[in-house]
Each structure stands twice: as structure tokens, then as C-alpha cells.
Amino acid sequence: MVQVLLTALVVVVLAGVAYMAAAARVVKQYERGVVLRFGRLRNDVRGPGFTMVLPGVDRLRKVNMQIVTMPVPAQDGITRDNVTVRVDAVIYFKVVDASSAVVEVEDYRFAVSQMAQTSLRSIIGKSDLDDLLSNREKLNQGLELMIDSPAVGWGVQIDRVEIKDVSLPETMKRSMARQAEADRERRARVINADAELQASKKLSQAAAEMSSQPAALQLRLLQTVVAVAAEKNSTLVLPFPVELLRFLERAQQPTTPDAVESPPQVPKAPAGAAPPVEPAAAAGPVASAESEDSEEPAESAETVSSSKPTSPAPGPARTAPAPKQAPAAASPRPRPQPRPAPNGSKPFARH
């Protein structure tokens, strides 16, 4: 009898353990449990921790309450200004009502994904290209409102929607690059013109200041030379200014008037007078200049000598240079003998 009671007790304990194992459930902190008893929703939503259900009668559905990050596949569309683009986005959402997420929609993740894709296409068709590129915050807010409206009935709350990338055709990229380049070029030219205007004003002021002090221009030139020579990687060709020469010439002149020597004054010859003639240098021996066969008469020589002016024209007296000494001959040259004149006349005298 005791053995039968022990056996029955063991069976009851084992049955209780099996029942507990089948009925026990554990709900995690970030989950909520929805119980369906005979397919009918129970009003009580099981919180995190240990819970019990009736095996074979109740069915527990666990719903994740964390924020879900879901990428939206890239969508091709045409903007309002007829530009073909490809846009992709990302959506952040979470479940706020576990019962509605289980009962109202079959698969709330798939439903949110499809709703995000259709809303993204609608936003592309209503927006311009400039809005997609520069005004994304406004588009994100509009896209969030479009997705959140139907998702509220599913027990899902859209936390945030972000447009990640906007892909443009290559032709459109080149056109936009040319437009940006032209705009940059225009701004650069305006800035250069403004800089030239300011520089011209400053240079005119500097020129006005330097005109009063010419030495300032030379000092500025020397400063420029020093700045260029500091690099030591180029050859410098420096023009020598005329003002510097004049400055050095004035610096070399004596300061006292007594030390200045006046140049010798040459008197001018009176009008109608012959210019002064310097006496010719003494000539060498006549015998060395004439040939032995010369038969010129003495009278012609005297006539030529008498035709020369005997006295120089009035003018300043000049001292003739001393004649050079003729080198001594190695041996005396014999003096030629006069030839007898024809017809009994006297021979010519040779001078």
C-alpha cells in the first residue's frame, strides 16, 4: 500500500514538473508578451520576467519593443523639374502597442518597408532637384509624416526618416560641375577686380608720398632686392637708377667753393683770322728722305719754303714738343757729288 502511494506521488510530481515546464515562459526586458487563448486576444499584456500560460490553451507572442533600423531600397524617380534621380533612405521605428502590432497587421516590418518605399517615390515626384540636394531636412519631415499616418494604426511609431544619398546621371553631374565652375570663376573675377581697385588706391597714395621724397623710392627698391635675394634660388638683374647716379655725383662734389677748380679757358680767335697752326716737329736728315737721283732745282725748294707763313696767326702761344733724337747711324753715308749742269751752267746747290 505504501509503495502504491509513493508511486502515485512520484507520478503526480513528474506530471507537475512537466506541466510547469510546458506552461513557464520568460519575457525579456525589451519584449512584451501577447497571449491568445483559443485564438482570442487576452487584454493583459505580459511584461518582462517569468510568466505562466496554459499549455495547449494559450499561445504567447513576443513582440520586440526596441527601435528598428531599416534601410529603404534605392528608388528611381523623376523630379518635378524632369531630372531622373535615384534616392535611397533609412527609417527608424519602434512598436508602441504590442497588441495592435500582432493583431492589426500580419508583418509590421514588411508593411513599414513597403510604405517607406512608396512614400519615397511620392516625395521624389513632388520635389525639385535643388530641394533633394540642399533642403533634405524638410523632405525628411514630409516623408516621416507620410509613413507615420498609416503606421499609427499598426501600433508602430516612426521615430525618424533620413534620405541617405541622391544619385544623378553623369551628364547631369557634368552640367552641375560646369555651372559651379562658372559661378566660382565669376566670383573670382569680382574679387580680383575689387583687389585691383583697392591696390590701385593704395599705390596712388604711396606714389604721392614718394614723389615728395625721391630717396624713399630707392629705399623701397633696396627692400625689394633684399626680399628677393633671401630665396637664393634665382638670378637677380638689378637696373641701376639714374637718380642714384645723380645722388652719388652730388655726394662726390666738394662742399667749399675754393676747392672747385675752373677748367682752363681757351681764348677764341678773332673773326677773319687764320686758325693757329702748331709748328711741325723737327724732321730727320734731309739726305735720308731724298733719293740720290733727285734733280730738283734749289730755286723751287726756296720757293716752296717761302710760300709758308713766316709767323703764326695771333692766338695763344703753345709750346712745341721736343723733337725726338734720331738714332745715330752706324757708319757715315757718303755725300753725293753734284753733277755738271748741261750747257755750261752752274750746278744746283743741294740743301
Coordinates of C-alpha atoms in Angstrom, one line a residue:
M1 CA 0.0 0.0 0.0
V2 CA 2.8 2.4 0.9
Q3 CA 4.6 1.5 -2.3
V4 CA 1.5 2.4 -4.4
L5 CA 1.2 5.7 -2.6
L6 CA 4.8 6.5 -3.3
T7 CA 4.4 5.6 -6.9
A8 CA 1.4 7.8 -7.3
L9 CA 3.1 10.6 -5.6
V10 CA 6.1 10.3 -7.9
V11 CA 3.8 10.4 -10.9
V12 CA 2.0 13.5 -9.7
V13 CA 5.3 15.3 -9.1
L14 CA 6.5 14.3 -12.5
A15 CA 3.3 15.5 -14.1
G16 CA 3.5 18.8 -12.2
V17 CA 7.1 19.3 -13.3
A18 CA 6.1 18.6 -16.9
Y19 CA 3.2 21.0 -16.7
M20 CA 5.4 23.7 -15.2
A21 CA 7.9 23.2 -17.9
A22 CA 5.2 23.5 -20.6
A23 CA 3.5 26.5 -19.0
A24 CA 6.5 28.5 -18.0
R25 CA 7.6 31.4 -20.2
V26 CA 10.3 34.1 -19.8
V27 CA 9.8 37.5 -21.4
K28 CA 12.9 39.6 -21.8
Q29 CA 13.2 43.2 -20.7
Y30 CA 12.9 44.7 -24.2
E31 CA 9.9 42.4 -25.1
R32 CA 6.2 42.3 -24.4
G33 CA 4.1 39.1 -24.4
V34 CA 0.7 38.9 -26.1
V35 CA -1.4 36.0 -25.1
L36 CA -4.0 34.4 -27.4
R37 CA -6.3 31.9 -25.6
F38 CA -8.1 29.7 -28.1
G39 CA -7.1 32.3 -30.7
R40 CA -8.7 35.2 -28.8
L41 CA -6.7 38.1 -27.6
R42 CA -6.3 38.5 -23.9
N43 CA -6.4 42.0 -22.6
D44 CA -3.4 41.6 -20.3
V45 CA -0.1 42.0 -22.0
R46 CA 2.6 40.1 -20.2
G47 CA 5.5 42.2 -19.0
P48 CA 9.2 41.2 -18.8
G49 CA 10.1 38.4 -16.4
F50 CA 8.7 34.9 -15.6
T51 CA 5.1 34.2 -16.7
M52 CA 2.8 31.2 -17.0
V53 CA 0.4 30.2 -19.7
L54 CA -1.9 27.2 -20.1
P55 CA -0.3 24.6 -22.2
G56 CA -2.4 23.8 -25.3
V57 CA -4.8 26.6 -24.5
D58 CA -2.8 29.8 -24.5
R59 CA -0.3 30.9 -27.1
L60 CA 2.3 33.6 -26.2
R61 CA 3.6 36.0 -28.9
K62 CA 6.6 38.1 -28.0
V63 CA 7.0 41.5 -29.6
N64 CA 10.3 43.4 -29.7
M65 CA 9.9 46.9 -28.4
Q66 CA 13.4 48.2 -29.5
I67 CA 14.0 50.8 -32.2
V68 CA 14.4 49.1 -35.5
T69 CA 16.8 50.5 -38.2
M70 CA 15.5 49.5 -41.6
P71 CA 17.2 50.6 -44.9
V72 CA 14.9 51.7 -47.7
P73 CA 16.0 50.3 -51.0
A74 CA 17.0 52.9 -53.6
Q75 CA 14.1 54.2 -55.7
D76 CA 14.3 55.6 -59.2
G77 CA 12.1 58.6 -59.9
I78 CA 11.7 61.8 -61.9
T79 CA 11.7 65.1 -60.1
R80 CA 9.3 67.9 -60.7
D81 CA 11.8 69.6 -63.0
N82 CA 12.2 66.4 -65.1
V83 CA 15.5 65.1 -63.8
T84 CA 16.0 61.3 -63.3
V85 CA 17.4 60.5 -59.9
R86 CA 18.0 57.5 -57.7
V87 CA 17.3 58.1 -54.0
D88 CA 17.8 55.7 -51.0
A89 CA 16.9 56.3 -47.3
V90 CA 16.8 54.8 -43.9
I91 CA 13.9 54.6 -41.4
Y92 CA 13.9 54.3 -37.6
F93 CA 10.7 53.0 -35.9
K94 CA 9.6 51.1 -32.9
V95 CA 6.5 49.3 -31.6
V96 CA 4.5 51.1 -29.0
D97 CA 1.4 48.8 -28.9
A98 CA 2.2 45.2 -28.9
S99 CA -1.4 44.0 -29.3
S100 CA -2.0 46.1 -32.4
A101 CA 1.3 45.0 -33.9
V102 CA 0.2 41.4 -33.5
V103 CA -3.5 41.7 -34.4
E104 CA -3.8 44.7 -36.8
V105 CA -1.0 43.7 -39.3
E106 CA 0.4 40.4 -40.4
D107 CA 4.0 41.6 -40.5
Y108 CA 4.6 45.1 -39.4
R109 CA 8.2 45.2 -40.6
F110 CA 7.3 44.3 -44.1
A111 CA 4.4 46.8 -44.0
V112 CA 6.6 49.6 -42.8
S113 CA 9.2 48.8 -45.5
Q114 CA 6.7 48.9 -48.4
M115 CA 5.1 52.1 -47.0
A116 CA 8.5 53.8 -46.9
Q117 CA 9.3 52.9 -50.5
T118 CA 6.0 54.2 -51.9
S119 CA 6.3 57.4 -49.8
L120 CA 9.9 58.0 -51.0
R121 CA 8.8 57.8 -54.6
S122 CA 6.0 60.2 -53.9
I123 CA 8.4 62.7 -52.3
I124 CA 10.8 62.4 -55.3
G125 CA 8.0 63.3 -57.8
K126 CA 6.8 66.3 -55.7
S127 CA 10.3 67.9 -55.2
D128 CA 12.8 69.7 -57.3
L129 CA 16.4 68.6 -57.7
D130 CA 17.7 71.5 -55.7
D131 CA 15.4 70.5 -52.8
L132 CA 16.7 67.0 -52.9
L133 CA 20.3 68.2 -52.8
S134 CA 20.1 71.2 -50.4
N135 CA 16.8 71.1 -48.5
R136 CA 16.7 67.5 -47.2
E137 CA 15.6 68.3 -43.7
K138 CA 12.2 69.5 -45.0
L139 CA 11.9 66.4 -47.2
N140 CA 12.7 64.2 -44.3
Q141 CA 9.9 65.7 -42.2
G142 CA 7.4 65.3 -45.0
L143 CA 8.5 61.7 -45.6
E144 CA 8.1 60.9 -41.9
L145 CA 4.6 62.3 -41.8
M146 CA 3.6 60.2 -44.9
I147 CA 4.8 57.0 -43.3
D148 CA 3.6 57.7 -39.8
S149 CA 0.0 58.2 -40.7
P150 CA -0.9 54.6 -41.5
A151 CA 1.7 53.1 -39.1
V152 CA -0.1 54.6 -36.1
G153 CA -3.0 52.1 -36.5
W154 CA -0.4 49.2 -36.6
G155 CA 0.9 50.1 -33.2
V156 CA 4.2 51.4 -34.7
Q157 CA 5.7 54.8 -34.2
I158 CA 8.1 56.3 -36.8
D159 CA 11.0 57.8 -35.0
R160 CA 13.0 59.3 -37.8
V161 CA 13.5 59.1 -41.6
E162 CA 16.7 60.2 -43.4
I163 CA 17.5 60.4 -47.1
K164 CA 21.0 59.0 -47.4
D165 CA 22.1 59.5 -51.0
V166 CA 20.9 61.1 -54.2
S167 CA 22.5 59.6 -57.4
L168 CA 22.5 61.7 -60.5
P169 CA 23.2 60.8 -64.1
E170 CA 26.7 61.5 -65.4
T171 CA 25.5 64.2 -67.8
M172 CA 23.7 66.0 -65.0
K173 CA 26.8 65.8 -62.9
R174 CA 29.0 67.4 -65.6
S175 CA 26.4 70.1 -66.2
M176 CA 26.3 70.9 -62.5
A177 CA 30.1 70.9 -62.3
R178 CA 30.2 73.4 -65.2
Q179 CA 27.6 75.6 -63.5
A180 CA 29.5 75.6 -60.3
E181 CA 32.8 76.3 -62.1
A182 CA 31.3 79.2 -63.9
D183 CA 29.9 80.6 -60.7
R184 CA 33.3 80.2 -59.0
E185 CA 35.0 81.9 -61.9
R186 CA 32.6 84.9 -61.7
R187 CA 33.2 85.3 -58.0
A188 CA 37.0 85.0 -58.5
R189 CA 36.9 87.8 -61.2
V190 CA 34.8 90.0 -59.0
I191 CA 37.2 89.5 -56.1
N192 CA 40.3 90.2 -58.3
A193 CA 38.7 93.4 -59.7
D194 CA 38.0 94.6 -56.1
A195 CA 41.5 93.8 -55.1
E196 CA 42.9 95.7 -58.1
L197 CA 40.8 98.7 -57.2
Q198 CA 42.0 98.7 -53.6
A199 CA 45.6 98.1 -54.7
S200 CA 45.5 101.0 -57.2
K201 CA 44.2 103.4 -54.5
K202 CA 46.9 102.3 -52.1
L203 CA 49.6 102.6 -54.8
S204 CA 48.4 106.1 -55.8
Q205 CA 48.7 107.1 -52.2
A206 CA 52.2 105.6 -51.9
A207 CA 53.3 107.3 -55.2
A208 CA 52.1 110.7 -53.8
E209 CA 54.2 110.1 -50.7
M210 CA 57.3 109.0 -52.6
S211 CA 57.1 112.0 -55.0
S212 CA 57.8 114.3 -52.1
Q213 CA 60.9 112.2 -51.0
P214 CA 62.7 110.7 -54.0
A215 CA 65.0 108.8 -51.6
A216 CA 62.0 106.7 -50.5
L217 CA 61.8 105.1 -53.9
Q218 CA 65.4 104.0 -53.6
L219 CA 64.9 102.6 -50.2
R220 CA 61.8 100.7 -51.4
L221 CA 63.9 99.3 -54.2
L222 CA 66.6 98.1 -51.9
Q223 CA 63.9 96.4 -49.6
T224 CA 62.6 94.6 -52.6
V225 CA 66.0 93.4 -53.6
V226 CA 66.6 92.1 -50.1
A227 CA 63.3 90.3 -50.1
V228 CA 64.0 88.6 -53.5
A229 CA 67.6 87.8 -52.6
A230 CA 66.5 85.9 -49.4
E231 CA 65.3 83.0 -51.5
K232 CA 68.7 82.3 -53.1
N233 CA 67.1 80.3 -56.0
S234 CA 67.1 82.8 -58.8
T235 CA 69.3 85.3 -60.6
L236 CA 68.5 88.9 -59.9
V237 CA 69.1 91.6 -62.6
L238 CA 69.1 94.9 -60.9
P239 CA 68.7 98.1 -63.0
F240 CA 70.9 100.9 -61.9
P241 CA 68.7 104.0 -61.5
V242 CA 69.8 107.4 -62.8
E243 CA 68.7 109.1 -59.6
L244 CA 71.2 107.1 -57.7
L245 CA 74.0 108.2 -60.0
R246 CA 72.9 111.8 -59.5
F247 CA 72.9 111.3 -55.8
L248 CA 76.4 109.9 -55.8
E249 CA 77.6 112.7 -58.1
R250 CA 76.3 115.3 -55.7
A251 CA 77.9 113.4 -52.8
Q252 CA 81.4 113.5 -54.5
Q253 CA 81.4 117.2 -55.2
P254 CA 83.4 119.3 -52.6
T255 CA 81.4 121.4 -50.2
T256 CA 83.7 124.6 -50.2
P257 CA 83.8 126.9 -53.2
D258 CA 87.6 127.4 -53.0
A259 CA 88.3 123.8 -53.7
V260 CA 86.5 123.9 -57.0
E261 CA 89.0 124.4 -59.9
S262 CA 87.7 126.0 -63.0
P263 CA 88.8 124.4 -66.3
P264 CA 91.3 126.4 -68.4
Q265 CA 89.7 128.9 -70.7
V266 CA 90.8 128.8 -74.3
P267 CA 90.6 132.3 -76.0
K268 CA 88.7 132.4 -79.2
A269 CA 90.3 133.6 -82.3
P270 CA 89.1 136.9 -83.8
A271 CA 86.8 136.7 -86.8
G272 CA 88.7 136.5 -90.2
A273 CA 91.9 135.3 -88.7
A274 CA 93.6 132.1 -89.6
P275 CA 93.4 129.3 -87.1
P276 CA 96.6 128.7 -85.0
V277 CA 99.0 126.3 -86.6
E278 CA 101.3 124.2 -84.4
P279 CA 104.9 124.1 -85.6
A280 CA 105.8 120.8 -87.1
A281 CA 108.2 118.5 -85.4
A282 CA 111.8 118.6 -86.4
A283 CA 112.4 116.3 -89.4
G284 CA 115.2 114.0 -89.7
P285 CA 118.2 114.4 -92.0
V286 CA 117.3 115.6 -95.5
A287 CA 119.6 113.2 -97.1
S288 CA 117.7 110.2 -95.7
A289 CA 114.4 111.4 -97.1
E290 CA 115.6 112.2 -100.6
S291 CA 116.9 109.8 -103.2
E292 CA 120.3 110.2 -104.8
D293 CA 118.8 110.7 -108.3
S294 CA 116.7 113.8 -107.3
E295 CA 117.5 116.8 -109.6
E296 CA 115.0 119.3 -108.2
P297 CA 116.4 122.9 -108.5
A298 CA 117.2 124.8 -105.4
E299 CA 115.1 127.7 -106.5
S300 CA 112.0 125.5 -106.3
A301 CA 112.8 124.4 -102.8
E302 CA 113.4 128.0 -101.8
T303 CA 110.0 129.0 -103.4
V304 CA 108.2 126.3 -101.6
S305 CA 109.8 127.3 -98.3
S306 CA 109.0 131.0 -98.9
S307 CA 105.3 130.2 -99.6
K308 CA 104.8 129.0 -96.0
P309 CA 103.7 131.7 -93.5
T310 CA 106.7 133.1 -91.6
S311 CA 104.7 133.9 -88.5
P312 CA 101.8 132.0 -87.0
A313 CA 98.4 133.7 -86.6
P314 CA 97.7 135.5 -83.4
G315 CA 96.5 133.2 -80.7
P316 CA 97.6 131.6 -77.6
A317 CA 101.2 130.5 -77.5
R318 CA 101.7 126.8 -77.4
T319 CA 105.0 125.1 -76.7
A320 CA 106.0 122.6 -79.4
P321 CA 107.1 119.2 -78.2
A322 CA 110.8 118.5 -78.2
P323 CA 111.9 116.6 -81.3
K324 CA 112.9 113.1 -80.9
Q325 CA 116.6 112.3 -81.2
A326 CA 117.3 110.4 -84.4
P327 CA 119.3 107.3 -83.8
A328 CA 123.0 107.5 -84.6
A329 CA 124.0 105.9 -87.9
A330 CA 126.3 103.0 -87.7
S331 CA 128.5 104.5 -90.5
P332 CA 128.5 107.9 -92.1
R333 CA 126.9 107.9 -95.5
P334 CA 129.0 109.5 -98.3
R335 CA 127.7 112.8 -99.6
P336 CA 126.8 112.6 -103.3
Q337 CA 128.8 114.8 -105.6
P338 CA 126.9 117.4 -107.7
R339 CA 126.7 116.6 -111.4
P340 CA 127.8 119.1 -114.0
A341 CA 124.9 121.0 -115.5
P342 CA 124.3 121.0 -119.2
N343 CA 125.2 123.9 -121.5
G344 CA 128.0 125.1 -119.1
S345 CA 125.7 126.4 -116.4
K346 CA 126.5 126.1 -112.7
P347 CA 125.4 123.0 -110.8
F348 CA 122.4 123.3 -108.5
A349 CA 123.1 123.5 -104.9
R350 CA 121.6 120.8 -102.7
H351 CA 120.4 121.7 -99.4

